[in-house]
mmCIF file of C-alpha atoms in Angstrom:
data_model
loop_
_atom_site.group_PDB
_atom_site.id
_atom_site.type_symbol
_atom_site.label_atom_id
_atom_site.label_comp_id
_atom_site.label_asym_id
_atom_site.label_seq_id
_atom_site.Cartn_x
_atom_site.Cartn_y
_atom_site.Cartn_z
ATOM 1 C CA MET A 1 0.000 0.000 0.000
ATOM 2 C CA ALA A 2 1.793 3.120 -1.192
ATOM 3 C CA PHE A 3 -0.719 5.615 0.173
ATOM 4 C CA GLN A 4 -0.637 6.569 3.842
ATOM 5 C CA PRO A 5 -3.932 5.957 5.652
ATOM 6 C CA THR A 6 -4.949 8.708 8.049
ATOM 7 C CA LYS A 7 -6.297 8.231 11.565
ATOM 8 C CA THR A 8 -9.756 8.780 10.084
ATOM 9 C CA ASP A 9 -9.076 5.980 7.586
ATOM 10 C CA HIS A 10 -8.060 3.657 10.423
ATOM 11 C CA VAL A 11 -11.284 4.441 12.282
ATOM 12 C CA ALA A 12 -13.286 3.802 9.090
ATOM 13 C CA LEU A 13 -11.445 0.508 8.523
ATOM 14 C CA ASP A 14 -12.197 -0.615 12.079
ATOM 15 C CA GLN A 15 -15.880 0.232 11.581
ATOM 16 C CA PHE A 16 -15.891 -1.561 8.219
ATOM 17 C CA LEU A 17 -14.473 -4.735 9.757
ATOM 18 C CA GLU A 18 -16.869 -4.546 12.707
ATOM 19 C CA THR A 19 -19.787 -4.159 10.299
ATOM 20 C CA VAL A 20 -18.734 -7.174 8.241
ATOM 21 C CA LEU A 21 -18.038 -9.360 11.276
ATOM 22 C CA ASP A 22 -21.308 -8.354 12.950
ATOM 23 C CA ALA A 23 -23.238 -9.123 9.745
ATOM 24 C CA TYR A 24 -21.781 -12.618 9.780
ATOM 25 C CA LYS A 25 -22.261 -13.125 13.524
ATOM 26 C CA ASN A 26 -25.894 -11.989 13.377
ATOM 27 C CA GLY A 27 -26.659 -14.193 10.362
ATOM 28 C CA ASP A 28 -27.324 -11.193 8.123
ATOM 29 C CA SER A 29 -24.643 -12.280 5.662
ATOM 30 C CA ASP A 30 -22.972 -15.578 4.867
ATOM 31 C CA ARG A 31 -19.263 -16.341 5.069
ATOM 32 C CA ASP A 32 -18.632 -16.088 1.327
ATOM 33 C CA SER A 33 -20.260 -12.656 1.104
ATOM 34 C CA CYS A 34 -18.206 -11.371 4.022
ATOM 35 C CA VAL A 35 -14.999 -12.727 2.532
ATOM 36 C CA GLY A 36 -15.888 -11.077 -0.779
ATOM 37 C CA VAL A 37 -16.495 -7.702 0.836
ATOM 38 C CA ILE A 38 -13.190 -7.817 2.744
ATOM 39 C CA ALA A 39 -11.340 -9.048 -0.346
ATOM 40 C CA HIS A 40 -12.729 -6.140 -2.383
ATOM 41 C CA ALA A 41 -11.352 -3.593 0.069
ATOM 42 C CA MET A 42 -7.984 -5.338 0.397
ATOM 43 C CA THR A 43 -7.621 -5.658 -3.379
ATOM 44 C CA ALA A 44 -8.308 -1.952 -3.835
ATOM 45 C CA ALA A 45 -5.582 -1.204 -1.307
ATOM 46 C CA ALA A 46 -3.173 -3.721 -2.863
ATOM 47 C CA ILE A 47 -3.458 -2.191 -6.326
ATOM 48 C CA ASP A 48 -3.048 1.268 -4.802
ATOM 49 C CA ASN A 49 -6.584 2.392 -5.636
ATOM 50 C CA GLU A 50 -6.813 4.790 -2.703
ATOM 51 C CA THR A 51 -10.120 6.345 -3.739
ATOM 52 C CA GLU A 52 -11.909 2.990 -4.081
ATOM 53 C CA PHE A 53 -10.459 1.716 -0.818
ATOM 54 C CA LYS A 54 -11.441 4.806 1.162
ATOM 55 C CA ASN A 55 -14.914 5.030 -0.375
ATOM 56 C CA TYR A 56 -15.609 1.315 0.047
ATOM 57 C CA ILE A 57 -14.683 1.096 3.722
ATOM 58 C CA ARG A 58 -17.026 4.012 4.388
ATOM 59 C CA LEU A 59 -20.141 2.391 2.890
ATOM 60 C CA SER A 60 -23.021 1.694 5.255
ATOM 61 C CA GLY A 61 -23.874 -1.886 6.122
ATOM 62 C CA GLU A 62 -26.748 -2.196 3.655
ATOM 63 C CA ARG A 63 -24.835 -0.651 0.763
ATOM 64 C CA LEU A 64 -21.735 -2.658 1.621
ATOM 65 C CA PHE A 65 -23.395 -5.931 0.724
ATOM 66 C CA GLU A 66 -25.307 -4.762 -2.367
ATOM 67 C CA GLY A 67 -24.615 -7.098 -5.254
ATOM 68 C CA VAL A 68 -22.729 -9.564 -3.049
ATOM 69 C CA ARG A 69 -25.566 -11.560 -1.522
#
């Protein structure tokens, strides 16, 4: 990851991961969907797509899983 995440980005990433893990724990999303959502964010970061990464980790729970379930 060539870009430098800010403290705000770290907070957003924590919230993103909590949202995904809670969705799985509560039965709102299956394992494959959760893995796909996390993989999307990590791939954006890996290919240095800062805008996609930052926008994606800030999506709300409902929008986060659109098109994945």
